[in-house]
mmCIF file of C-alpha atoms in Angstrom:
data_model
loop_
_atom_site.group_PDB
_atom_site.id
_atom_site.type_symbol
_atom_site.label_atom_id
_atom_site.label_comp_id
_atom_site.label_asym_id
_atom_site.label_seq_id
_atom_site.Cartn_x
_atom_site.Cartn_y
_atom_site.Cartn_z
ATOM 1 C CA UNK A 1 103.832 105.581 120.753
ATOM 2 C CA UNK A 2 103.902 104.089 117.290
ATOM 3 C CA UNK A 3 105.912 105.541 114.403
ATOM 4 C CA UNK A 4 103.168 107.582 112.766
ATOM 5 C CA UNK A 5 103.930 111.208 111.961
ATOM 6 C CA UNK A 6 101.248 112.470 114.333
ATOM 7 C CA UNK A 7 103.072 110.741 117.220
ATOM 8 C CA UNK A 8 106.321 112.398 116.157
ATOM 9 C CA UNK A 9 104.512 115.724 116.150
ATOM 10 C CA UNK A 10 103.092 115.004 119.593
ATOM 11 C CA UNK A 11 106.576 114.388 120.971
ATOM 12 C CA UNK A 12 107.703 117.670 119.414
ATOM 13 C CA UNK A 13 104.806 119.852 120.608
ATOM 14 C CA UNK A 14 103.884 118.322 123.971
ATOM 15 C CA UNK A 15 106.813 119.907 125.912
ATOM 16 C CA UNK A 16 105.268 123.302 125.159
ATOM 17 C CA UNK A 17 102.167 122.196 127.063
ATOM 18 C CA UNK A 18 103.743 119.957 129.726
ATOM 19 C CA UNK A 19 107.095 121.335 130.807
ATOM 20 C CA UNK A 20 108.195 118.063 132.454
ATOM 21 C CA UNK A 21 107.801 116.088 129.228
ATOM 22 C CA UNK A 22 111.220 115.652 127.585
ATOM 23 C CA UNK A 23 110.073 115.579 123.970
ATOM 24 C CA UNK A 24 111.999 113.290 121.613
ATOM 25 C CA UNK A 25 114.104 112.064 124.535
ATOM 26 C CA UNK A 26 110.941 110.554 125.999
ATOM 27 C CA UNK A 27 109.567 109.188 122.717
ATOM 28 C CA UNK A 28 109.706 105.418 123.173
ATOM 29 C CA UNK A 29 108.654 103.869 119.872
ATOM 30 C CA UNK A 30 106.400 100.829 119.632
ATOM 31 C CA UNK A 31 108.661 97.932 118.651
ATOM 32 C CA UNK A 32 105.719 95.794 117.528
ATOM 33 C CA UNK A 33 104.816 98.540 115.056
ATOM 34 C CA UNK A 34 108.426 98.655 113.853
ATOM 35 C CA UNK A 35 108.344 94.890 113.268
ATOM 36 C CA UNK A 36 105.139 95.368 111.303
ATOM 37 C CA UNK A 37 106.735 98.024 109.103
ATOM 38 C CA UNK A 38 109.763 95.806 108.446
ATOM 39 C CA UNK A 39 107.889 92.595 107.723
ATOM 40 C CA UNK A 40 104.329 93.334 106.611
ATOM 41 C CA UNK A 41 103.131 94.325 103.162
ATOM 42 C CA UNK A 42 100.122 96.475 102.415
ATOM 43 C CA UNK A 43 99.073 96.689 98.762
ATOM 44 C CA UNK A 44 96.044 98.889 99.296
ATOM 45 C CA UNK A 45 95.260 101.861 97.096
ATOM 46 C CA UNK A 46 93.715 103.826 99.953
ATOM 47 C CA UNK A 47 96.941 103.402 101.921
ATOM 48 C CA UNK A 48 100.589 103.405 100.859
ATOM 49 C CA UNK A 49 102.619 100.222 100.582
ATOM 50 C CA UNK A 50 104.308 100.843 103.878
ATOM 51 C CA UNK A 51 106.580 97.945 104.621
ATOM 52 C CA UNK A 52 109.828 96.518 103.389
ATOM 53 C CA UNK A 53 110.507 92.780 103.382
ATOM 54 C CA UNK A 54 107.217 91.456 102.001
ATOM 55 C CA UNK A 55 106.939 94.206 99.386
ATOM 56 C CA UNK A 56 109.149 92.064 97.134
ATOM 57 C CA UNK A 57 106.521 89.310 97.082
ATOM 58 C CA UNK A 58 103.264 91.148 96.507
ATOM 59 C CA UNK A 59 102.452 92.853 93.217
ATOM 60 C CA UNK A 60 101.129 96.380 93.700
ATOM 61 C CA UNK A 61 98.792 98.426 91.556
ATOM 62 C CA UNK A 62 100.411 100.977 89.315
ATOM 63 C CA UNK A 63 98.429 103.928 88.053
ATOM 64 C CA UNK A 64 98.792 106.803 85.662
ATOM 65 C CA UNK A 65 96.771 109.967 85.147
ATOM 66 C CA UNK A 66 94.205 110.373 82.378
ATOM 67 C CA UNK A 67 91.890 113.253 81.474
ATOM 68 C CA UNK A 68 88.229 112.250 81.299
ATOM 69 C CA UNK A 69 84.954 114.181 81.027
ATOM 70 C CA UNK A 70 82.930 114.121 84.248
ATOM 71 C CA UNK A 71 79.122 114.196 84.559
ATOM 72 C CA UNK A 72 79.127 117.974 84.094
ATOM 73 C CA UNK A 73 81.157 117.759 80.898
ATOM 74 C CA UNK A 74 84.287 119.158 82.532
ATOM 75 C CA UNK A 75 87.755 117.676 82.202
ATOM 76 C CA UNK A 76 88.724 115.577 85.242
ATOM 77 C CA UNK A 77 92.068 113.949 86.099
ATOM 78 C CA UNK A 78 91.601 110.310 87.134
ATOM 79 C CA UNK A 79 93.833 107.348 88.035
ATOM 80 C CA UNK A 80 94.015 104.571 85.457
ATOM 81 C CA UNK A 81 95.315 101.151 86.500
ATOM 82 C CA UNK A 82 98.294 99.860 84.561
ATOM 83 C CA UNK A 83 99.633 96.295 84.397
ATOM 84 C CA UNK A 84 102.913 95.676 86.223
ATOM 85 C CA UNK A 85 104.648 94.127 83.194
ATOM 86 C CA UNK A 86 103.602 90.677 84.364
ATOM 87 C CA UNK A 87 101.197 88.041 83.091
ATOM 88 C CA UNK A 88 97.634 89.305 82.526
ATOM 89 C CA UNK A 89 96.220 86.596 84.800
ATOM 90 C CA UNK A 90 98.731 87.541 87.516
ATOM 91 C CA UNK A 91 97.698 91.188 87.194
ATOM 92 C CA UNK A 92 94.040 90.244 87.562
ATOM 93 C CA UNK A 93 94.796 88.145 90.657
ATOM 94 C CA UNK A 94 96.826 90.975 92.185
ATOM 95 C CA UNK A 95 94.045 93.507 91.492
ATOM 96 C CA UNK A 96 91.525 91.361 93.356
ATOM 97 C CA UNK A 97 93.788 91.210 96.415
ATOM 98 C CA UNK A 98 94.352 94.973 96.276
ATOM 99 C CA UNK A 99 90.604 95.525 96.317
ATOM 100 C CA UNK A 100 90.248 93.083 99.234
ATOM 101 C CA UNK A 101 92.884 95.042 101.170
ATOM 102 C CA UNK A 102 91.124 98.307 100.366
ATOM 103 C CA UNK A 103 87.931 97.008 101.935
ATOM 104 C CA UNK A 104 89.682 95.963 105.147
ATOM 105 C CA UNK A 105 91.859 99.051 105.475
ATOM 106 C CA UNK A 106 89.307 101.710 104.575
ATOM 107 C CA UNK A 107 89.008 102.847 108.188
ATOM 108 C CA UNK A 108 92.636 102.324 109.182
ATOM 109 C CA UNK A 109 94.046 105.854 109.095
ATOM 110 C CA UNK A 110 97.274 104.731 110.744
ATOM 111 C CA UNK A 111 98.495 103.180 107.524
ATOM 112 C CA UNK A 112 98.518 106.390 105.551
ATOM 113 C CA UNK A 113 101.019 108.055 107.899
ATOM 114 C CA UNK A 114 104.111 106.137 106.867
ATOM 115 C CA UNK A 115 105.808 107.655 103.826
ATOM 116 C CA UNK A 116 105.335 105.598 100.689
ATOM 117 C CA UNK A 117 108.059 107.536 98.917
ATOM 118 C CA UNK A 118 110.562 106.650 101.643
ATOM 119 C CA UNK A 119 109.779 102.944 101.400
ATOM 120 C CA UNK A 120 109.997 102.879 97.609
ATOM 121 C CA UNK A 121 113.290 104.786 97.770
ATOM 122 C CA UNK A 122 114.773 102.234 100.185
ATOM 123 C CA UNK A 123 113.385 99.430 98.008
ATOM 124 C CA UNK A 124 115.309 100.687 94.985
ATOM 125 C CA UNK A 125 118.396 101.474 97.075
ATOM 126 C CA UNK A 126 118.490 97.872 98.304
ATOM 127 C CA UNK A 127 118.437 96.588 94.728
ATOM 128 C CA UNK A 128 121.308 98.932 93.776
ATOM 129 C CA UNK A 129 123.350 97.976 96.845
ATOM 130 C CA UNK A 130 123.053 94.226 96.232
ATOM 131 C CA UNK A 131 124.033 94.689 92.609
ATOM 132 C CA UNK A 132 127.098 96.779 93.476
ATOM 133 C CA UNK A 133 128.276 95.015 96.650
ATOM 134 C CA UNK A 134 127.070 91.419 96.257
ATOM 135 C CA UNK A 135 126.961 91.115 92.448
ATOM 136 C CA UNK A 136 123.265 90.160 92.574
ATOM 137 C CA UNK A 137 121.169 91.435 89.697
ATOM 138 C CA UNK A 138 117.441 90.858 89.538
ATOM 139 C CA UNK A 139 116.037 90.272 86.090
ATOM 140 C CA UNK A 140 112.456 91.201 85.237
ATOM 141 C CA UNK A 141 111.300 87.575 85.226
ATOM 142 C CA UNK A 142 112.614 86.954 88.752
ATOM 143 C CA UNK A 143 110.999 90.116 90.058
ATOM 144 C CA UNK A 144 107.627 89.343 88.473
ATOM 145 C CA UNK A 145 107.652 85.748 89.718
ATOM 146 C CA UNK A 146 108.336 86.903 93.258
ATOM 147 C CA UNK A 147 105.710 89.660 93.096
ATOM 148 C CA UNK A 148 103.093 87.126 92.025
ATOM 149 C CA UNK A 149 103.480 84.801 95.031
ATOM 150 C CA UNK A 150 101.416 86.461 97.765
ATOM 151 C CA UNK A 151 98.478 87.548 95.561
ATOM 152 C CA UNK A 152 98.083 83.914 94.455
ATOM 153 C CA UNK A 153 98.515 82.418 97.924
ATOM 154 C CA UNK A 154 96.238 84.920 99.676
ATOM 155 C CA UNK A 155 93.766 84.997 96.783
ATOM 156 C CA UNK A 156 93.266 81.231 96.725
ATOM 157 C CA UNK A 157 92.660 81.124 100.483
ATOM 158 C CA UNK A 158 90.117 83.947 100.203
ATOM 159 C CA UNK A 159 88.269 82.296 97.304
ATOM 160 C CA UNK A 160 88.005 78.956 99.102
ATOM 161 C CA UNK A 161 86.795 80.572 102.328
ATOM 162 C CA UNK A 162 84.238 82.747 100.522
ATOM 163 C CA UNK A 163 82.724 79.967 98.415
ATOM 164 C CA UNK A 164 80.709 77.218 100.088
ATOM 165 C CA UNK A 165 81.203 74.904 97.102
ATOM 166 C CA UNK A 166 84.988 75.413 96.939
ATOM 167 C CA UNK A 167 85.303 75.040 100.710
ATOM 168 C CA UNK A 168 83.392 71.754 100.641
ATOM 169 C CA UNK A 169 85.593 70.421 97.847
ATOM 170 C CA UNK A 170 88.728 71.454 99.716
ATOM 171 C CA UNK A 171 87.486 69.875 102.965
ATOM 172 C CA UNK A 172 86.841 66.611 101.133
ATOM 173 C CA UNK A 173 90.354 66.599 99.696
ATOM 174 C CA UNK A 174 91.835 67.205 103.149
ATOM 175 C CA UNK A 175 89.686 64.498 104.760
ATOM 176 C CA UNK A 176 90.718 62.008 102.102
ATOM 177 C CA UNK A 177 94.467 62.490 102.641
ATOM 178 C CA UNK A 178 95.709 60.011 105.256
ATOM 179 C CA UNK A 179 99.203 61.538 105.194
ATOM 180 C CA UNK A 180 97.990 64.696 106.978
ATOM 181 C CA UNK A 181 98.199 64.576 110.770
ATOM 182 C CA UNK A 182 94.804 66.242 111.252
ATOM 183 C CA UNK A 183 96.170 69.182 113.272
ATOM 184 C CA UNK A 184 95.145 71.595 110.526
ATOM 185 C CA UNK A 185 92.042 71.483 108.397
ATOM 186 C CA UNK A 186 91.919 74.645 106.293
ATOM 187 C CA UNK A 187 93.918 77.404 104.617
ATOM 188 C CA UNK A 188 94.648 80.540 106.639
ATOM 189 C CA UNK A 189 93.334 83.856 105.368
ATOM 190 C CA UNK A 190 95.628 86.841 105.055
ATOM 191 C CA UNK A 191 94.824 89.871 107.222
ATOM 192 C CA UNK A 192 96.466 93.025 105.778
ATOM 193 C CA UNK A 193 96.991 94.635 109.196
ATOM 194 C CA UNK A 194 98.913 91.670 110.679
ATOM 195 C CA UNK A 195 102.317 90.677 109.291
ATOM 196 C CA UNK A 196 102.124 87.224 110.893
ATOM 197 C CA UNK A 197 99.004 86.446 108.863
ATOM 198 C CA UNK A 198 101.259 86.467 105.788
ATOM 199 C CA UNK A 199 103.373 83.834 107.519
ATOM 200 C CA UNK A 200 100.364 81.744 108.534
ATOM 201 C CA UNK A 201 98.861 82.024 105.058
ATOM 202 C CA UNK A 202 102.091 80.847 103.429
ATOM 203 C CA UNK A 203 102.599 78.034 105.948
ATOM 204 C CA UNK A 204 99.108 76.676 105.326
ATOM 205 C CA UNK A 205 99.597 76.888 101.553
ATOM 206 C CA UNK A 206 102.834 74.958 101.931
ATOM 207 C CA UNK A 207 101.245 72.379 104.268
ATOM 208 C CA UNK A 208 98.323 71.758 101.900
ATOM 209 C CA UNK A 209 100.349 71.875 98.690
ATOM 210 C CA UNK A 210 98.845 68.615 97.387
ATOM 211 C CA UNK A 211 95.282 69.781 98.044
ATOM 212 C CA UNK A 212 96.005 73.245 96.638
ATOM 213 C CA UNK A 213 97.275 71.793 93.361
ATOM 214 C CA UNK A 214 94.325 69.385 93.226
ATOM 215 C CA UNK A 215 91.845 72.245 93.747
ATOM 216 C CA UNK A 216 93.436 74.316 91.009
ATOM 217 C CA UNK A 217 93.234 71.347 88.626
ATOM 218 C CA UNK A 218 89.594 70.489 89.326
ATOM 219 C CA UNK A 219 87.129 71.160 86.516
ATOM 220 C CA UNK A 220 84.898 74.161 87.039
ATOM 221 C CA UNK A 221 86.797 75.767 89.920
ATOM 222 C CA UNK A 222 88.244 78.544 87.716
ATOM 223 C CA UNK A 223 91.325 78.702 89.944
ATOM 224 C CA UNK A 224 94.017 78.154 87.318
ATOM 225 C CA UNK A 225 95.282 81.740 87.719
ATOM 226 C CA UNK A 226 96.286 80.926 91.296
ATOM 227 C CA UNK A 227 98.762 78.171 90.374
ATOM 228 C CA UNK A 228 102.352 78.678 91.554
ATOM 229 C CA UNK A 229 105.272 77.743 89.320
ATOM 230 C CA UNK A 230 107.973 75.441 90.709
ATOM 231 C CA UNK A 231 110.217 78.432 91.170
ATOM 232 C CA UNK A 232 107.495 80.262 93.079
ATOM 233 C CA UNK A 233 106.988 77.230 95.331
ATOM 234 C CA UNK A 234 110.717 77.255 96.146
ATOM 235 C CA UNK A 235 110.675 80.971 96.953
ATOM 236 C CA UNK A 236 107.553 80.591 99.085
ATOM 237 C CA UNK A 237 109.238 77.769 101.059
ATOM 238 C CA UNK A 238 112.234 80.031 101.714
ATOM 239 C CA UNK A 239 109.869 82.861 102.590
ATOM 240 C CA UNK A 240 108.159 80.774 105.286
ATOM 241 C CA UNK A 241 111.558 80.091 106.864
ATOM 242 C CA UNK A 242 112.613 83.741 106.608
ATOM 243 C CA UNK A 243 109.458 85.058 108.273
ATOM 244 C CA UNK A 244 110.121 82.887 111.333
ATOM 245 C CA UNK A 245 112.784 85.362 112.438
ATOM 246 C CA UNK A 246 109.987 87.845 113.227
ATOM 247 C CA UNK A 247 107.986 85.407 115.376
ATOM 248 C CA UNK A 248 110.000 85.491 118.614
ATOM 249 C CA UNK A 249 110.278 89.292 118.910
ATOM 250 C CA UNK A 250 106.576 89.567 118.052
ATOM 251 C CA UNK A 251 105.664 87.231 120.904
ATOM 252 C CA UNK A 252 108.018 89.022 123.296
ATOM 253 C CA UNK A 253 106.736 92.504 122.534
ATOM 254 C CA UNK A 254 103.096 91.435 122.582
ATOM 255 C CA UNK A 255 103.335 90.345 126.225
ATOM 256 C CA UNK A 256 102.089 93.287 128.269
ATOM 257 C CA UNK A 257 103.115 91.752 131.605
ATOM 258 C CA UNK A 258 106.856 91.861 130.858
ATOM 259 C CA UNK A 259 109.025 95.020 131.104
ATOM 260 C CA UNK A 260 110.230 95.327 127.534
ATOM 261 C CA UNK A 261 112.337 98.466 127.247
ATOM 262 C CA UNK A 262 115.572 96.640 128.076
ATOM 263 C CA UNK A 263 114.891 94.117 125.294
ATOM 264 C CA UNK A 264 114.511 96.577 122.423
ATOM 265 C CA UNK A 265 118.173 97.028 121.423
ATOM 266 C CA UNK A 266 118.942 93.286 121.817
ATOM 267 C CA UNK A 267 115.930 92.518 119.631
ATOM 268 C CA UNK A 268 117.221 94.909 116.960
ATOM 269 C CA UNK A 269 120.632 93.196 117.116
ATOM 270 C CA UNK A 270 119.158 89.685 116.836
ATOM 271 C CA UNK A 271 116.960 90.754 113.933
ATOM 272 C CA UNK A 272 119.944 92.269 112.160
ATOM 273 C CA UNK A 273 122.046 89.114 112.536
ATOM 274 C CA UNK A 274 119.236 86.938 111.142
ATOM 275 C CA UNK A 275 118.608 89.222 108.165
ATOM 276 C CA UNK A 276 122.332 89.471 107.445
ATOM 277 C CA UNK A 277 122.440 85.664 107.422
ATOM 278 C CA UNK A 278 119.789 85.571 104.681
ATOM 279 C CA UNK A 279 121.337 88.424 102.703
ATOM 280 C CA UNK A 280 124.849 86.944 102.729
ATOM 281 C CA UNK A 281 123.868 83.300 102.168
ATOM 282 C CA UNK A 282 125.513 82.410 98.853
ATOM 283 C CA UNK A 283 125.735 78.681 99.587
ATOM 284 C CA UNK A 284 124.730 76.835 96.424
ATOM 285 C CA UNK A 285 123.196 74.005 98.482
ATOM 286 C CA UNK A 286 120.746 76.398 100.130
ATOM 287 C CA UNK A 287 120.032 78.049 96.775
ATOM 288 C CA UNK A 288 118.448 81.121 98.349
ATOM 289 C CA UNK A 289 116.586 83.178 95.761
ATOM 290 C CA UNK A 290 118.323 86.436 94.771
ATOM 291 C CA UNK A 291 115.021 88.237 95.397
ATOM 292 C CA UNK A 292 114.980 86.877 98.951
ATOM 293 C CA UNK A 293 118.502 88.161 99.595
ATOM 294 C CA UNK A 294 117.660 91.621 98.241
ATOM 295 C CA UNK A 295 114.495 91.711 100.353
ATOM 296 C CA UNK A 296 116.574 90.859 103.435
ATOM 297 C CA UNK A 297 118.860 93.820 102.762
ATOM 298 C CA UNK A 298 115.874 96.115 102.301
ATOM 299 C CA UNK A 299 114.555 94.960 105.684
ATOM 300 C CA UNK A 300 118.012 95.577 107.179
ATOM 301 C CA UNK A 301 117.868 99.158 105.975
ATOM 302 C CA UNK A 302 114.581 99.580 107.838
ATOM 303 C CA UNK A 303 116.099 98.031 110.970
ATOM 304 C CA UNK A 304 119.002 100.495 110.750
ATOM 305 C CA UNK A 305 116.610 103.393 110.288
ATOM 306 C CA UNK A 306 114.680 102.705 113.471
ATOM 307 C CA UNK A 307 117.662 101.613 115.527
ATOM 308 C CA UNK A 308 119.300 104.932 114.656
ATOM 309 C CA UNK A 309 116.202 106.681 115.990
ATOM 310 C CA UNK A 310 116.687 104.884 119.306
ATOM 311 C CA UNK A 311 119.634 107.191 120.058
ATOM 312 C CA UNK A 312 117.155 110.052 120.394
ATOM 313 C CA UNK A 313 115.763 108.386 123.544
ATOM 314 C CA UNK A 314 118.458 107.635 126.189
ATOM 315 C CA UNK A 315 116.268 105.253 128.189
ATOM 316 C CA UNK A 316 116.948 102.376 125.764
ATOM 317 C CA UNK A 317 120.631 102.389 126.741
ATOM 318 C CA UNK A 318 120.077 103.428 130.350
ATOM 319 C CA UNK A 319 117.875 100.346 130.755
ATOM 320 C CA UNK A 320 120.595 98.032 129.424
ATOM 321 C CA UNK A 321 123.356 99.531 131.574
ATOM 322 C CA UNK A 322 121.214 99.439 134.717
ATOM 323 C CA UNK A 323 119.960 95.893 134.071
ATOM 324 C CA UNK A 324 121.679 93.571 136.609
ATOM 325 C CA UNK A 325 122.314 90.769 134.114
ATOM 326 C CA UNK A 326 123.517 93.052 131.300
ATOM 327 C CA UNK A 327 125.242 96.281 132.396
ATOM 328 C CA UNK A 328 127.987 97.779 130.213
ATOM 329 C CA UNK A 329 129.462 94.314 129.717
ATOM 330 C CA UNK A 330 126.606 93.327 127.412
ATOM 331 C CA UNK A 331 127.490 96.224 125.115
ATOM 332 C CA UNK A 332 131.228 95.450 125.336
ATOM 333 C CA UNK A 333 130.515 91.917 124.107
ATOM 334 C CA UNK A 334 128.873 93.283 120.959
ATOM 335 C CA UNK A 335 131.319 93.947 118.065
ATOM 336 C CA UNK A 336 129.135 96.810 116.827
ATOM 337 C CA UNK A 337 130.056 98.978 119.839
ATOM 338 C CA UNK A 338 133.589 100.376 119.618
ATOM 339 C CA UNK A 339 135.310 102.168 122.501
ATOM 340 C CA UNK A 340 134.039 105.585 121.396
ATOM 341 C CA UNK A 341 130.438 104.372 121.357
ATOM 342 C CA UNK A 342 130.881 102.651 124.719
ATOM 343 C CA UNK A 343 132.268 105.840 126.256
ATOM 344 C CA UNK A 344 129.386 107.825 124.796
ATOM 345 C CA UNK A 345 126.853 105.410 126.303
ATOM 346 C CA UNK A 346 128.528 105.481 129.718
ATOM 347 C CA UNK A 347 128.618 109.295 129.700
ATOM 348 C CA UNK A 348 124.994 109.329 128.530
ATOM 349 C CA UNK A 349 123.887 107.138 131.459
ATOM 350 C CA UNK A 350 125.784 109.239 133.999
ATOM 351 C CA UNK A 351 124.317 112.460 132.606
ATOM 352 C CA UNK A 352 120.830 110.924 132.582
ATOM 353 C CA UNK A 353 121.179 110.036 136.260
ATOM 354 C CA UNK A 354 122.517 113.463 137.166
ATOM 355 C CA UNK A 355 119.735 115.220 135.261
ATOM 356 C CA UNK A 356 116.836 113.032 136.365
ATOM 357 C CA UNK A 357 117.657 111.420 139.676
ATOM 358 C CA UNK A 358 120.473 113.174 141.557
ATOM 359 C CA UNK A 359 118.454 115.046 144.177
ATOM 360 C CA UNK A 360 121.244 116.028 146.576
ATOM 361 C CA UNK A 361 121.717 119.364 144.821
ATOM 362 C CA UNK A 362 118.089 120.364 145.481
ATOM 363 C CA UNK A 363 117.342 122.570 148.529
ATOM 364 C CA UNK A 364 116.214 120.477 151.499
ATOM 365 C CA UNK A 365 116.851 117.156 149.706
ATOM 366 C CA UNK A 366 117.997 114.210 151.869
ATOM 367 C CA UNK A 367 121.650 113.316 151.889
ATOM 368 C CA UNK A 368 122.948 110.136 150.306
ATOM 369 C CA UNK A 369 123.501 108.648 153.786
ATOM 370 C CA UNK A 370 119.898 109.395 154.761
ATOM 371 C CA UNK A 371 118.637 107.788 151.577
ATOM 372 C CA UNK A 372 120.790 104.701 152.153
ATOM 373 C CA UNK A 373 119.503 104.405 155.715
ATOM 374 C CA UNK A 374 115.924 104.683 154.497
ATOM 375 C CA UNK A 375 116.458 102.056 151.787
ATOM 376 C CA UNK A 376 117.534 99.520 154.431
ATOM 377 C CA UNK A 377 114.264 99.994 156.300
ATOM 378 C CA UNK A 378 111.938 99.073 153.465
ATOM 379 C CA UNK A 379 111.238 95.612 152.104
ATOM 380 C CA UNK A 380 111.876 96.259 148.437
ATOM 381 C CA UNK A 381 114.196 99.248 148.132
ATOM 382 C CA UNK A 382 114.385 100.988 144.788
ATOM 383 C CA UNK A 383 116.173 104.237 145.541
ATOM 384 C CA UNK A 384 118.334 106.881 144.044
ATOM 385 C CA UNK A 385 121.266 105.476 145.994
ATOM 386 C CA UNK A 386 120.837 102.122 144.258
ATOM 387 C CA UNK A 387 121.106 103.901 140.929
ATOM 388 C CA UNK A 388 123.914 106.177 141.999
ATOM 389 C CA UNK A 389 126.171 103.477 143.390
ATOM 390 C CA UNK A 390 125.396 100.812 140.784
ATOM 391 C CA UNK A 391 128.429 99.172 139.205
ATOM 392 C CA UNK A 392 128.033 99.681 135.467
ATOM 393 C CA UNK A 393 130.980 97.515 134.488
#
């Protein structure tokens, strides 16, 4: 199940209807959805901004309340859009992308289930943490520059795709550039429900930088508002590299033919290490943007949130311990697991086996010897004995 509140409620209520369902202990969360929440940004007004990492690079609509007379002459409280303390052109560009997201997400009820207040709270907490622990302070100019990147990148791609004249001009510029290898011919559009479309959109913008800047400079295109500053180009380059860390787990967890449960905790660990590398990179040669490092910590907080939830479902750790090429040794090799945690996991696996699979205590159940004898008679034995006698070390 994904991480929507209705799925949490299902896991809570379903045991009352199906006695064999274990509730939260059986709630295996969709890792692809978790990746989406960590990486993707949604700036819609019909849905909350429900992700972490990319929220630092996409300006969102702010609104306040205002009393206005309705058609019947009665006072009515309405939302009034406010600028986000940025450039007026940037605000206009961002508003267009918000409206485009609204149109695509109007029927996507799943987005409204993730708490906007929680995400904003973690967003601000990440900024405070980096200021206190890493001495990184974000000034208003840095924040506004970063927030303006994705509306400009996604907005330009949308405008070129939606206009026959602009698309023809862009195609001519691409065709006339002999330095391009011809493997790509157009800008990628951003799809608000797919985090990797942000990555593709940015990559294409980066690949066609010469043509993008030429299009913006052409007379009559009215695309000047979509121009990136040099600093924004540098951040967008770093952003393309940073988003690559989400590609491999996305591919892995999108493959329905592979048993994935044993890969969830390792994927969390790999994601954490990569994000920590971005957050802690203070090498002057790399010159990672402070906004990028803060965004990485915000994403780390989301990783920690969902990895903590994994303890509610024992099967994540049972799968690792019972996996022939991992066992307890895989956990012992991870610095994050101290001896207390390792003992807890081992006890958890033993209890899980005793509760779910140890049938010898049931009236009329076969003995362990009978089960072992039976397992030797079948071609592909997967038996309780195999679980019960498995070496977890």
